[in-house]
CSV table of C-alpha atoms in Angstrom, one decimal:
chain,number,residue,atom,x,y,z
A,1,UNK,CA,-13.9,-145.2,-23.7
A,2,UNK,CA,-14.9,-143.6,-20.2
A,3,UNK,CA,-12.0,-141.4,-20.8
A,4,UNK,CA,-13.0,-140.1,-24.3
A,5,UNK,CA,-16.2,-139.6,-22.7
A,6,UNK,CA,-15.0,-137.3,-19.7
A,7,UNK,CA,-12.4,-135.5,-22.4
A,8,UNK,CA,-15.6,-135.0,-24.4
A,9,UNK,CA,-17.4,-133.7,-21.8
A,10,UNK,CA,-14.7,-131.4,-20.6
A,11,UNK,CA,-14.9,-130.0,-24.2
A,12,UNK,CA,-18.5,-129.3,-24.3
A,13,UNK,CA,-18.6,-127.6,-21.0
A,14,UNK,CA,-15.4,-125.4,-22.4
A,15,UNK,CA,-17.4,-124.6,-25.5
A,16,UNK,CA,-20.7,-124.0,-23.9
A,17,UNK,CA,-18.7,-121.6,-21.1
A,18,UNK,CA,-17.1,-119.9,-24.3
A,19,UNK,CA,-20.4,-119.2,-25.8
A,20,UNK,CA,-21.9,-117.8,-23.1
A,21,UNK,CA,-19.1,-114.9,-22.3
A,22,UNK,CA,-19.2,-114.4,-26.3
A,23,UNK,CA,-23.2,-113.7,-26.4
A,24,UNK,CA,-23.1,-111.5,-23.1
A,25,UNK,CA,-20.5,-109.6,-24.3
A,26,UNK,CA,-22.0,-108.4,-27.5
A,27,UNK,CA,-24.5,-105.9,-26.4
A,28,UNK,CA,-21.3,-104.1,-24.5
A,29,UNK,CA,-19.6,-104.0,-27.8
A,30,UNK,CA,-22.6,-102.8,-29.8
A,31,UNK,CA,-22.9,-100.4,-27.2
A,32,UNK,CA,-19.5,-99.2,-27.5
A,33,UNK,CA,-19.3,-99.3,-30.9
A,34,UNK,CA,-22.2,-96.7,-30.8
A,35,UNK,CA,-20.9,-94.2,-28.4
A,36,UNK,CA,-17.8,-94.7,-31.0
A,37,UNK,CA,-19.6,-93.9,-34.0
A,38,UNK,CA,-20.8,-90.8,-32.3
A,39,UNK,CA,-19.1,-87.4,-33.5
A,40,UNK,CA,-18.6,-84.6,-31.2
A,41,UNK,CA,-19.3,-80.5,-32.0
A,42,UNK,CA,-19.4,-77.8,-29.8
A,43,UNK,CA,-21.8,-75.1,-30.0
A,44,UNK,CA,-20.3,-71.6,-28.6
A,45,UNK,CA,-23.4,-69.2,-28.2
A,46,UNK,CA,-22.9,-65.3,-27.4
A,47,UNK,CA,-25.6,-65.8,-24.7
A,48,UNK,CA,-27.1,-68.5,-23.8
A,49,UNK,CA,-29.9,-67.0,-21.8
A,50,UNK,CA,-31.2,-65.3,-25.0
A,51,UNK,CA,-34.6,-66.7,-26.0
A,52,UNK,CA,-33.7,-67.1,-29.7
A,53,UNK,CA,-30.5,-69.0,-28.7
A,54,UNK,CA,-32.6,-71.2,-26.4
A,55,UNK,CA,-34.9,-72.4,-29.0
A,56,UNK,CA,-31.7,-73.1,-30.9
A,57,UNK,CA,-30.4,-75.4,-28.1
A,58,UNK,CA,-33.8,-76.9,-27.8
A,59,UNK,CA,-33.9,-78.3,-31.3
A,60,UNK,CA,-30.2,-79.3,-31.5
A,61,UNK,CA,-30.7,-81.2,-28.3
A,62,UNK,CA,-33.9,-82.9,-29.7
A,63,UNK,CA,-32.0,-83.8,-32.7
A,64,UNK,CA,-28.8,-85.1,-31.4
A,65,UNK,CA,-29.9,-88.9,-30.6
A,66,UNK,CA,-31.2,-89.3,-33.9
A,67,UNK,CA,-28.1,-87.8,-35.6
A,68,UNK,CA,-25.7,-89.7,-32.9
A,69,UNK,CA,-23.9,-86.6,-32.1
A,70,UNK,CA,-22.3,-85.4,-28.8
A,71,UNK,CA,-23.0,-81.8,-28.3
A,72,UNK,CA,-20.6,-79.2,-26.1
A,73,UNK,CA,-22.6,-76.4,-25.1
A,74,UNK,CA,-20.3,-73.3,-24.5
A,75,UNK,CA,-22.0,-70.2,-23.0
A,76,UNK,CA,-19.7,-67.3,-23.4
A,77,UNK,CA,-22.1,-64.5,-21.2
A,78,UNK,CA,-21.7,-61.8,-23.9
A,79,UNK,CA,-18.2,-61.6,-23.1
A,80,UNK,CA,-16.2,-61.8,-26.3
A,81,UNK,CA,-12.6,-63.1,-24.0
A,82,UNK,CA,-14.8,-65.6,-22.3
A,83,UNK,CA,-15.7,-67.0,-25.6
A,84,UNK,CA,-12.2,-67.1,-26.8
A,85,UNK,CA,-10.8,-69.2,-23.5
A,86,UNK,CA,-13.7,-71.6,-23.8
A,87,UNK,CA,-12.7,-72.3,-27.3
A,88,UNK,CA,-9.1,-72.9,-26.8
A,89,UNK,CA,-10.1,-75.6,-24.4
A,90,UNK,CA,-11.4,-77.4,-27.2
A,91,UNK,CA,-8.1,-78.4,-28.3
A,92,UNK,CA,-7.7,-82.3,-28.0
A,93,UNK,CA,-11.1,-83.1,-26.8
A,94,UNK,CA,-11.8,-84.8,-30.2
A,95,UNK,CA,-14.3,-81.9,-31.1
A,96,UNK,CA,-14.7,-82.0,-34.8
A,97,UNK,CA,-17.3,-79.1,-35.6
A,98,UNK,CA,-17.7,-75.9,-34.1
A,99,UNK,CA,-20.9,-73.7,-34.5
A,100,UNK,CA,-19.8,-70.1,-33.6
A,101,UNK,CA,-21.9,-67.5,-32.7
A,102,UNK,CA,-19.2,-64.5,-32.0
A,103,UNK,CA,-19.8,-62.0,-29.1
A,104,UNK,CA,-17.9,-59.7,-31.2
A,105,UNK,CA,-17.4,-60.6,-34.7
A,106,UNK,CA,-14.4,-58.3,-34.9
A,107,UNK,CA,-12.8,-60.7,-32.7
A,108,UNK,CA,-13.7,-64.0,-34.5
A,109,UNK,CA,-11.3,-64.1,-37.0
A,110,UNK,CA,-8.4,-64.7,-34.9
A,111,UNK,CA,-11.1,-67.7,-33.1
A,112,UNK,CA,-11.7,-69.3,-36.3
A,113,UNK,CA,-7.9,-69.4,-37.1
A,114,UNK,CA,-7.2,-71.1,-33.8
A,115,UNK,CA,-10.1,-73.7,-34.2
A,116,UNK,CA,-8.8,-74.2,-37.8
A,117,UNK,CA,-5.3,-75.0,-36.7
A,118,UNK,CA,-6.9,-77.9,-34.5
A,119,UNK,CA,-8.8,-79.4,-37.7
A,120,UNK,CA,-11.9,-78.1,-36.4
A,121,UNK,CA,-14.5,-77.1,-38.8
A,122,UNK,CA,-16.4,-73.7,-38.2
A,123,UNK,CA,-20.1,-72.8,-38.7
A,124,UNK,CA,-20.6,-69.0,-38.3
A,125,UNK,CA,-24.3,-68.7,-36.9
A,126,UNK,CA,-26.0,-65.0,-37.9
A,127,UNK,CA,-22.6,-63.0,-37.9
A,128,UNK,CA,-20.2,-63.6,-40.3
A,129,UNK,CA,-16.4,-62.8,-39.4
A,130,UNK,CA,-15.0,-60.3,-41.6
A,131,UNK,CA,-12.8,-61.7,-44.4
A,132,UNK,CA,-12.4,-65.4,-42.9
A,133,UNK,CA,-12.7,-68.6,-44.5
A,134,UNK,CA,-15.2,-70.4,-42.2
A,135,UNK,CA,-16.6,-73.8,-43.9
A,136,UNK,CA,-20.3,-72.9,-43.5
A,137,UNK,CA,-23.0,-69.9,-42.8
A,138,UNK,CA,-26.1,-69.9,-41.8
A,139,UNK,CA,-27.9,-67.0,-41.1
A,140,UNK,CA,-31.5,-65.3,-41.2
A,141,UNK,CA,-32.2,-62.9,-44.1
A,142,UNK,CA,-30.5,-60.0,-42.4
A,143,UNK,CA,-31.6,-58.0,-45.9
A,144,UNK,CA,-35.3,-59.4,-46.1
A,145,UNK,CA,-35.8,-58.2,-42.2
A,146,UNK,CA,-34.7,-54.4,-42.9
A,147,UNK,CA,-37.3,-54.4,-45.9
A,148,UNK,CA,-39.7,-55.9,-43.9
A,149,UNK,CA,-39.6,-53.0,-41.3
A,150,UNK,CA,-39.7,-50.5,-44.1
A,151,UNK,CA,-43.0,-52.4,-45.5
A,152,UNK,CA,-44.5,-52.2,-42.4
A,153,UNK,CA,-44.4,-48.3,-42.4
A,154,UNK,CA,-45.3,-48.4,-46.0
A,155,UNK,CA,-48.5,-50.2,-45.2
A,156,UNK,CA,-49.6,-48.1,-42.4
A,157,UNK,CA,-49.1,-45.1,-44.5
A,158,UNK,CA,-51.8,-46.8,-47.0
A,159,UNK,CA,-53.8,-47.4,-44.3
A,160,UNK,CA,-53.7,-44.0,-43.1
A,161,UNK,CA,-55.0,-43.1,-46.6
A,162,UNK,CA,-58.0,-45.2,-46.6
A,163,UNK,CA,-56.0,-47.7,-49.2
A,164,UNK,CA,-56.4,-50.9,-47.4
A,165,UNK,CA,-56.7,-52.9,-44.0
A,166,UNK,CA,-52.7,-52.2,-43.2
A,167,UNK,CA,-50.0,-54.7,-41.2
A,168,UNK,CA,-52.1,-54.1,-37.9
A,169,UNK,CA,-55.7,-55.0,-39.1
A,170,UNK,CA,-57.4,-58.4,-37.5
A,171,UNK,CA,-60.3,-59.9,-38.8
A,172,UNK,CA,-62.6,-58.2,-36.3
A,173,UNK,CA,-61.9,-54.6,-37.1
A,174,UNK,CA,-60.4,-52.4,-34.2
A,175,UNK,CA,-62.1,-52.5,-30.9
A,176,UNK,CA,-64.8,-49.8,-30.5
A,177,UNK,CA,-64.7,-47.3,-27.5
A,178,UNK,CA,-63.4,-44.3,-28.9
A,179,UNK,CA,-59.9,-45.4,-29.7
A,180,UNK,CA,-59.9,-44.0,-33.0
A,181,UNK,CA,-59.8,-40.4,-31.7
A,182,UNK,CA,-56.8,-41.5,-29.6
A,183,UNK,CA,-54.8,-43.5,-32.1
A,184,UNK,CA,-53.4,-45.6,-29.7
A,185,UNK,CA,-52.7,-49.3,-29.5
A,186,UNK,CA,-53.1,-50.3,-25.7
A,187,UNK,CA,-55.8,-47.8,-25.4
A,188,UNK,CA,-58.3,-49.5,-27.9
A,189,UNK,CA,-57.5,-52.8,-26.0
A,190,UNK,CA,-58.5,-51.8,-22.7
A,191,UNK,CA,-61.5,-49.8,-23.7
A,192,UNK,CA,-63.2,-52.5,-25.6
A,193,UNK,CA,-63.6,-54.7,-22.5
A,194,UNK,CA,-65.6,-52.1,-20.5
A,195,UNK,CA,-68.7,-53.5,-20.8
A,196,UNK,CA,-68.1,-57.0,-19.8
A,197,UNK,CA,-68.6,-58.4,-16.3
A,198,UNK,CA,-65.4,-58.3,-13.7
A,199,UNK,CA,-65.5,-62.1,-13.7
A,200,UNK,CA,-64.2,-62.4,-17.1
A,201,UNK,CA,-61.0,-60.4,-16.8
A,202,UNK,CA,-59.2,-58.5,-19.7
A,203,UNK,CA,-58.5,-61.0,-22.8
A,204,UNK,CA,-56.4,-60.4,-25.9
A,205,UNK,CA,-58.7,-57.8,-28.1
A,206,UNK,CA,-58.3,-56.4,-31.4
A,207,UNK,CA,-56.1,-53.1,-31.4
A,208,UNK,CA,-56.3,-49.7,-33.3
A,209,UNK,CA,-55.0,-50.4,-36.8
A,210,UNK,CA,-51.0,-48.9,-37.3
A,211,UNK,CA,-52.5,-46.5,-39.9
A,212,UNK,CA,-54.8,-44.9,-37.5
A,213,UNK,CA,-52.0,-43.8,-35.2
A,214,UNK,CA,-49.9,-42.1,-37.6
A,215,UNK,CA,-50.1,-38.2,-37.4
A,216,UNK,CA,-51.7,-36.3,-40.4
A,217,UNK,CA,-48.5,-34.6,-41.1
A,218,UNK,CA,-46.1,-35.7,-43.7
A,219,UNK,CA,-43.4,-36.9,-44.0
A,220,UNK,CA,-43.2,-39.1,-41.1
A,221,UNK,CA,-40.0,-39.1,-38.4
A,222,UNK,CA,-38.3,-42.2,-38.3
A,223,UNK,CA,-35.7,-42.9,-35.9
A,224,UNK,CA,-33.4,-46.5,-36.1
A,225,UNK,CA,-31.5,-48.4,-33.7
A,226,UNK,CA,-28.9,-49.8,-35.6
A,227,UNK,CA,-26.9,-51.8,-32.9
A,228,UNK,CA,-23.7,-53.0,-33.1
A,229,UNK,CA,-21.8,-51.4,-35.6
A,230,UNK,CA,-19.3,-54.1,-35.8
A,231,UNK,CA,-22.0,-56.9,-36.2
A,232,UNK,CA,-22.8,-57.5,-40.0
A,233,UNK,CA,-26.6,-58.6,-39.4
A,234,UNK,CA,-27.2,-55.1,-37.6
A,235,UNK,CA,-25.4,-53.2,-40.1
A,236,UNK,CA,-27.5,-54.9,-43.2
A,237,UNK,CA,-31.0,-55.0,-41.2
A,238,UNK,CA,-30.6,-51.3,-40.3
A,239,UNK,CA,-29.0,-50.4,-44.1
A,240,UNK,CA,-31.9,-52.3,-46.0
A,241,UNK,CA,-34.4,-50.6,-43.8
A,242,UNK,CA,-33.1,-47.1,-44.6
A,243,UNK,CA,-32.9,-47.9,-48.1
A,244,UNK,CA,-36.1,-49.2,-48.6
A,245,UNK,CA,-37.3,-45.9,-46.8
A,246,UNK,CA,-35.3,-43.5,-48.8
A,247,UNK,CA,-37.5,-43.4,-51.7
A,248,UNK,CA,-40.7,-42.6,-50.3
A,249,UNK,CA,-41.5,-38.8,-50.2
A,250,UNK,CA,-43.6,-39.4,-47.2
A,251,UNK,CA,-41.0,-40.4,-44.7
A,252,UNK,CA,-37.7,-39.2,-43.6
A,253,UNK,CA,-35.1,-40.9,-41.2
A,254,UNK,CA,-34.3,-38.1,-38.8
A,255,UNK,CA,-32.0,-39.9,-36.2
A,256,UNK,CA,-29.8,-43.2,-36.6
A,257,UNK,CA,-28.1,-44.4,-33.7
A,258,UNK,CA,-25.7,-47.3,-33.0
A,259,UNK,CA,-25.5,-49.5,-29.6
A,260,UNK,CA,-21.8,-50.8,-29.4
A,261,UNK,CA,-22.2,-54.3,-28.2
A,262,UNK,CA,-26.1,-54.2,-28.7
A,263,UNK,CA,-26.1,-52.8,-25.3
A,264,UNK,CA,-29.8,-52.1,-24.4
A,265,UNK,CA,-28.9,-49.7,-21.6
A,266,UNK,CA,-27.7,-47.1,-24.6
A,267,UNK,CA,-31.6,-46.9,-25.6
A,268,UNK,CA,-33.4,-44.8,-23.4
A,269,UNK,CA,-31.0,-42.2,-23.1
A,270,UNK,CA,-30.4,-41.9,-27.3
A,271,UNK,CA,-34.6,-42.3,-27.6
A,272,UNK,CA,-34.8,-39.3,-24.9
A,273,UNK,CA,-32.2,-37.0,-27.1
A,274,UNK,CA,-34.5,-37.7,-29.9
A,275,UNK,CA,-37.3,-37.0,-28.5
A,276,UNK,CA,-36.2,-33.4,-26.8
A,277,UNK,CA,-34.5,-32.6,-30.0
A,278,UNK,CA,-37.9,-32.9,-32.2
A,279,UNK,CA,-40.5,-32.0,-29.7
A,280,UNK,CA,-41.7,-35.5,-29.6
A,281,UNK,CA,-42.5,-35.5,-32.4
A,282,UNK,CA,-41.0,-39.1,-33.5
A,283,UNK,CA,-43.5,-41.2,-35.3
A,284,UNK,CA,-41.6,-44.5,-35.9
A,285,UNK,CA,-39.1,-46.6,-34.3
A,286,UNK,CA,-37.1,-49.3,-35.8
A,287,UNK,CA,-34.7,-51.6,-34.1
A,288,UNK,CA,-32.2,-54.0,-35.5
A,289,UNK,CA,-32.8,-56.0,-32.5
A,290,UNK,CA,-35.7,-57.0,-30.0
A,291,UNK,CA,-33.8,-56.5,-27.1
A,292,UNK,CA,-33.1,-52.6,-28.4
A,293,UNK,CA,-37.0,-51.9,-29.1
A,294,UNK,CA,-38.0,-53.1,-25.1
A,295,UNK,CA,-36.5,-49.8,-23.5
A,296,UNK,CA,-37.3,-47.8,-26.5
A,297,UNK,CA,-41.3,-48.9,-25.8
A,298,UNK,CA,-40.6,-48.2,-21.9
A,299,UNK,CA,-39.4,-44.6,-22.8
A,300,UNK,CA,-42.4,-43.7,-25.3
A,301,UNK,CA,-44.8,-45.2,-22.4
A,302,UNK,CA,-43.0,-43.4,-19.7
A,303,UNK,CA,-43.6,-40.1,-21.9
A,304,UNK,CA,-47.4,-40.9,-22.5
A,305,UNK,CA,-46.3,-41.4,-26.3
A,306,UNK,CA,-46.5,-45.1,-27.1
A,307,UNK,CA,-49.8,-44.7,-28.6
A,308,UNK,CA,-49.0,-42.7,-31.1
A,309,UNK,CA,-45.1,-44.1,-32.2
A,310,UNK,CA,-45.1,-47.0,-34.3
A,311,UNK,CA,-42.2,-49.6,-33.2
A,312,UNK,CA,-40.8,-52.4,-35.0
A,313,UNK,CA,-37.9,-54.9,-34.2
A,314,UNK,CA,-36.3,-58.0,-35.6
A,315,UNK,CA,-36.2,-61.2,-33.4
A,316,UNK,CA,-39.3,-61.9,-31.6
A,317,UNK,CA,-38.2,-62.0,-28.2
A,318,UNK,CA,-40.5,-63.6,-25.7
A,319,UNK,CA,-41.0,-60.2,-23.9
A,320,UNK,CA,-41.2,-58.5,-27.1
A,321,UNK,CA,-43.8,-61.2,-28.1
A,322,UNK,CA,-45.8,-60.3,-24.9
A,323,UNK,CA,-45.7,-56.6,-25.6
A,324,UNK,CA,-46.9,-57.0,-29.4
A,325,UNK,CA,-49.8,-59.7,-27.8
A,326,UNK,CA,-50.7,-57.1,-25.2
A,327,UNK,CA,-50.7,-54.0,-27.9
A,328,UNK,CA,-47.8,-51.8,-26.5
A,329,UNK,CA,-45.6,-53.0,-29.4
A,330,UNK,CA,-46.7,-53.2,-33.1
A,331,UNK,CA,-44.5,-55.3,-35.6
A,332,UNK,CA,-41.8,-57.7,-35.1
A,333,UNK,CA,-40.1,-59.3,-37.8
A,334,UNK,CA,-39.1,-63.2,-36.8
A,335,UNK,CA,-35.8,-64.7,-37.7
A,336,UNK,CA,-37.2,-68.1,-37.0
A,337,UNK,CA,-34.6,-69.4,-34.5
A,338,UNK,CA,-36.1,-72.8,-35.0
A,339,UNK,CA,-34.8,-73.0,-38.5
A,340,UNK,CA,-31.4,-71.4,-37.7
A,341,UNK,CA,-30.9,-74.2,-35.0
A,342,UNK,CA,-31.9,-76.9,-37.7
A,343,UNK,CA,-29.8,-75.7,-40.6
A,344,UNK,CA,-26.8,-75.0,-38.1
A,345,UNK,CA,-26.9,-78.5,-36.9
A,346,UNK,CA,-27.3,-79.8,-40.6
A,347,UNK,CA,-24.2,-78.2,-41.6
A,348,UNK,CA,-21.8,-78.9,-38.3
A,349,UNK,CA,-22.8,-82.7,-38.3
A,350,UNK,CA,-22.2,-82.9,-42.3
A,351,UNK,CA,-19.0,-81.3,-42.0
A,352,UNK,CA,-18.1,-83.3,-38.9
A,353,UNK,CA,-18.7,-86.6,-40.6
A,354,UNK,CA,-18.3,-86.1,-44.2
A,355,UNK,CA,-16.5,-82.6,-44.9
A,356,UNK,CA,-19.7,-81.8,-47.0
A,357,UNK,CA,-22.8,-80.0,-46.1
A,358,UNK,CA,-25.9,-79.6,-48.1
A,359,UNK,CA,-25.9,-75.5,-48.7
A,360,UNK,CA,-28.0,-73.7,-51.1
A,361,UNK,CA,-26.4,-70.6,-51.9
A,362,UNK,CA,-23.0,-68.3,-51.4
A,363,UNK,CA,-21.8,-65.1,-49.8
A,364,UNK,CA,-18.4,-63.2,-49.9
A,365,UNK,CA,-16.6,-62.3,-47.1
A,366,UNK,CA,-13.5,-60.2,-48.3
A,367,UNK,CA,-11.4,-62.6,-50.3
A,368,UNK,CA,-13.5,-65.7,-49.5
A,369,UNK,CA,-16.7,-67.5,-51.1
A,370,UNK,CA,-18.5,-68.8,-48.3
A,371,UNK,CA,-21.2,-71.7,-48.5
A,372,UNK,CA,-24.0,-70.6,-46.7
A,373,UNK,CA,-27.8,-71.1,-46.2
A,374,UNK,CA,-30.4,-68.3,-45.2
A,375,UNK,CA,-33.3,-68.6,-43.2
A,376,UNK,CA,-36.7,-67.1,-44.6
A,377,UNK,CA,-37.7,-64.1,-42.3
A,378,UNK,CA,-41.4,-63.3,-41.6
A,379,UNK,CA,-43.3,-60.1,-40.3
A,380,UNK,CA,-45.4,-60.7,-37.2
A,381,UNK,CA,-48.1,-58.1,-36.1
A,382,UNK,CA,-51.4,-58.2,-34.1
A,383,UNK,CA,-53.0,-60.1,-36.8
A,384,UNK,CA,-50.8,-62.8,-36.7
A,385,UNK,CA,-49.7,-62.8,-33.4
A,386,UNK,CA,-50.8,-66.4,-33.2
A,387,UNK,CA,-47.4,-67.4,-35.0
A,388,UNK,CA,-45.4,-66.7,-31.9
A,389,UNK,CA,-48.1,-68.1,-29.6
A,390,UNK,CA,-47.3,-71.4,-31.3
A,391,UNK,CA,-43.4,-70.9,-30.1
A,392,UNK,CA,-43.8,-69.4,-26.7
A,393,UNK,CA,-47.3,-71.4,-25.7
A,394,UNK,CA,-49.4,-70.8,-22.9
A,395,UNK,CA,-46.9,-68.4,-21.0
A,396,UNK,CA,-47.5,-65.9,-23.7
A,397,UNK,CA,-51.1,-66.1,-23.4
A,398,UNK,CA,-51.2,-65.7,-19.8
A,399,UNK,CA,-49.4,-62.8,-19.6
A,400,UNK,CA,-51.4,-60.9,-22.3
A,401,UNK,CA,-54.6,-62.1,-20.6
A,402,UNK,CA,-53.1,-61.2,-17.2
A,403,UNK,CA,-55.7,-58.2,-16.2
A,404,UNK,CA,-57.4,-60.0,-13.3
A,405,UNK,CA,-54.1,-59.6,-11.3
A,406,UNK,CA,-54.2,-56.4,-11.5
A,407,UNK,CA,-57.1,-54.2,-10.2
A,408,UNK,CA,-58.8,-56.9,-8.7
A,409,UNK,CA,-60.0,-58.2,-12.3
A,410,UNK,CA,-62.1,-55.5,-13.0
A,411,UNK,CA,-61.9,-53.5,-16.7
A,412,UNK,CA,-61.4,-50.4,-14.9
A,413,UNK,CA,-58.4,-51.3,-13.5
A,414,UNK,CA,-56.7,-51.1,-16.9
A,415,UNK,CA,-58.6,-48.3,-18.2
A,416,UNK,CA,-57.3,-46.2,-15.0
A,417,UNK,CA,-54.0,-47.0,-16.0
A,418,UNK,CA,-54.9,-45.4,-19.6
A,419,UNK,CA,-56.0,-42.4,-18.1
A,420,UNK,CA,-53.0,-41.9,-16.1
A,421,UNK,CA,-51.0,-42.2,-19.3
A,422,UNK,CA,-53.4,-40.2,-21.5
A,423,UNK,CA,-52.4,-37.4,-18.5
A,424,UNK,CA,-48.9,-37.9,-19.1
A,425,UNK,CA,-49.1,-37.0,-22.6
A,426,UNK,CA,-49.5,-33.2,-21.5
A,427,UNK,CA,-48.5,-32.0,-25.1
A,428,UNK,CA,-52.1,-32.1,-26.4
A,429,UNK,CA,-53.0,-29.5,-24.1
A,430,UNK,CA,-55.8,-28.9,-21.3
A,431,UNK,CA,-58.7,-30.3,-23.4
A,432,UNK,CA,-57.0,-33.7,-23.8
A,433,UNK,CA,-56.7,-34.0,-20.0
A,434,UNK,CA,-60.4,-33.2,-19.5
A,435,UNK,CA,-61.2,-36.0,-22.1
A,436,UNK,CA,-59.1,-38.0,-20.0
A,437,UNK,CA,-61.5,-37.5,-16.9
A,438,UNK,CA,-64.4,-38.1,-18.6
A,439,UNK,CA,-63.3,-41.1,-19.6
A,440,UNK,CA,-62.5,-42.2,-16.4
A,441,UNK,CA,-66.3,-41.3,-15.6
A,442,UNK,CA,-67.5,-43.4,-18.9
A,443,UNK,CA,-65.7,-46.1,-17.4
A,444,UNK,CA,-67.5,-46.3,-14.1
A,445,UNK,CA,-70.8,-46.1,-15.9
A,446,UNK,CA,-69.7,-49.2,-18.1
A,447,UNK,CA,-68.5,-51.2,-15.5
A,448,UNK,CA,-71.9,-50.5,-13.6
A,449,UNK,CA,-74.5,-51.4,-16.2
A,450,UNK,CA,-72.2,-53.5,-18.9
A,451,UNK,CA,-73.2,-56.6,-17.9
A,452,UNK,CA,-77.0,-56.3,-17.2
A,453,UNK,CA,-77.8,-54.1,-20.5
A,454,UNK,CA,-77.0,-53.1,-23.9
A,455,UNK,CA,-73.4,-52.5,-24.3
A,456,UNK,CA,-72.7,-48.8,-24.2
A,457,UNK,CA,-70.1,-47.2,-26.7
A,458,UNK,CA,-68.2,-43.8,-26.0
A,459,UNK,CA,-66.9,-42.0,-28.8
A,460,UNK,CA,-63.8,-39.9,-28.4
A,461,UNK,CA,-62.9,-37.8,-31.2
A,462,UNK,CA,-59.7,-35.4,-31.2
A,463,UNK,CA,-59.4,-32.4,-33.8
A,464,UNK,CA,-56.1,-31.8,-35.4
A,465,UNK,CA,-55.8,-28.4,-33.1
A,466,UNK,CA,-55.7,-30.5,-29.7
A,467,UNK,CA,-59.4,-30.5,-28.7
A,468,UNK,CA,-61.3,-33.6,-27.5
A,469,UNK,CA,-65.2,-34.6,-27.6
A,470,UNK,CA,-66.8,-37.5,-26.4
A,471,UNK,CA,-70.2,-39.0,-27.4
A,472,UNK,CA,-72.0,-41.9,-25.4
A,473,UNK,CA,-73.8,-44.4,-27.6
A,474,UNK,CA,-75.9,-47.0,-26.2
A,475,UNK,CA,-75.3,-50.2,-28.0
A,476,UNK,CA,-72.4,-51.1,-30.7
A,477,UNK,CA,-71.4,-49.1,-33.2
A,478,UNK,CA,-70.9,-51.1,-36.5
A,479,UNK,CA,-69.6,-48.0,-38.9
A,480,UNK,CA,-68.2,-44.6,-38.7
A,481,UNK,CA,-67.1,-42.2,-41.6
A,482,UNK,CA,-65.5,-39.0,-41.3
A,483,UNK,CA,-65.8,-36.5,-44.1
A,484,UNK,CA,-63.5,-33.9,-43.8
A,485,UNK,CA,-65.1,-30.4,-44.1
A,486,UNK,CA,-68.2,-32.0,-45.4
A,487,UNK,CA,-67.0,-30.8,-49.0
A,488,UNK,CA,-68.6,-32.8,-52.0
A,489,UNK,CA,-65.8,-35.6,-52.9
A,490,UNK,CA,-63.5,-35.3,-49.6
A,491,UNK,CA,-61.7,-38.5,-48.5
A,492,UNK,CA,-64.1,-40.4,-46.5
A,493,UNK,CA,-62.2,-42.6,-43.6
A,494,UNK,CA,-64.2,-45.6,-42.8
A,495,UNK,CA,-63.9,-47.0,-39.5
A,496,UNK,CA,-65.3,-50.7,-38.6
A,497,UNK,CA,-66.1,-51.3,-34.9
A,498,UNK,CA,-65.6,-54.6,-33.6
A,499,UNK,CA,-68.4,-54.6,-30.5
A,500,UNK,CA,-66.8,-52.2,-28.4
A,501,UNK,CA,-67.7,-52.5,-24.7
A,502,UNK,CA,-68.8,-50.0,-22.6
A,503,UNK,CA,-66.7,-47.0,-21.3
A,504,UNK,CA,-64.2,-44.7,-23.3
A,505,UNK,CA,-61.5,-44.2,-20.7
A,506,UNK,CA,-58.0,-45.4,-21.5
A,507,UNK,CA,-54.8,-43.4,-22.3
A,508,UNK,CA,-54.4,-41.6,-25.5
A,509,UNK,CA,-52.5,-38.6,-26.8
């Protein structure tokens, strides 16, 4: 009996020990199973430092746990050879799908074939490799982007003719302080703050609408920065803008310049040559990429022309968004990198797990019909720039409201810089320079009494022959009407002032 009891005890002990070991091992097995269920994908970006790509990375990293996906990030640093080398190293790593944003679309077909031989699915992002059977294509609506650029110009023309608020109008109307006579974006912004106390600093204010920046002559002269001719996205954007403007007799494309490799360093000399050739009579610059519009704006600022040349880009990068909010740039087509990241990840995960994905259209690439998903784009101007502030947050607000850092927080610091810009634009003649000097005196008066008495508005009127006249008025201007020649039935140009502060300095042309 005792022997049998001892046997039972030994059996029970072994059973309990085994149960404990099995129980302790379960979490580890579950964790291993979870890791085993993860699929591996790679994302090869042309340049990780680009603002849009940073948004794409943020979106994808935020979903990888939910999607049970392991993402390998590859940064080609804008070098096609480096991108090819990185993709070659993916062989044997268990990668099931690659999201490919090619540095050089012309070199991409060979990269895609190499990945296909390793049984890796390929999602082309933004640029479609020519005549190549990729498994998916995710891109913003390039055709619509070019059309929206042309629409911006056409709406500005309607506004100039008194036909509507135009693309850059804001709810409060343009700022006072004589901005209408200058027709400049940043000038109106700086002047509108002249009556504030220095402690408030410079705020983002309504700017002169694009229509009031256009010259009286027609047709307008348009320059297109077309980007890399090998890049299908850039080609489509530039072509769509050109075709949309072609049927408008009030507009003519006078220069279209390529930028191989989308290299911004090629932009400045191109814009300078065009300005010299046309005696500074460039009225609009359109760019297929935000990074191309930045050096163009810098050239215009240096020449004192930024206040009378409309600029419109595509991409809404952080730097360009700052310029737009600050009034140095007029319009951007936002290609929605947040949605590009969502849709590209959907495609890669679907192809990696099931071999299929939810596309909504097809595009042609040579001999192949490619499943695709096209991201809607949107036109951004000063009026709806808050849409970009949602993306870039307080950093964008600090940049646009940073007047306190320059000139000791005094509005006069910004206005004085505007006067220098006005003097640089010497093609307006001696009367214009004299007007700028008068504007500087008006600034001082506005700063001295603006916070203690009623706001004072300085109206600067520039005639077509280049003469400038300034009139200073106590109080805020509610409405201004210009009647050409005082002829019966002549067209009137209404101007709603949004409460301009004291002083009329600020650069103009």
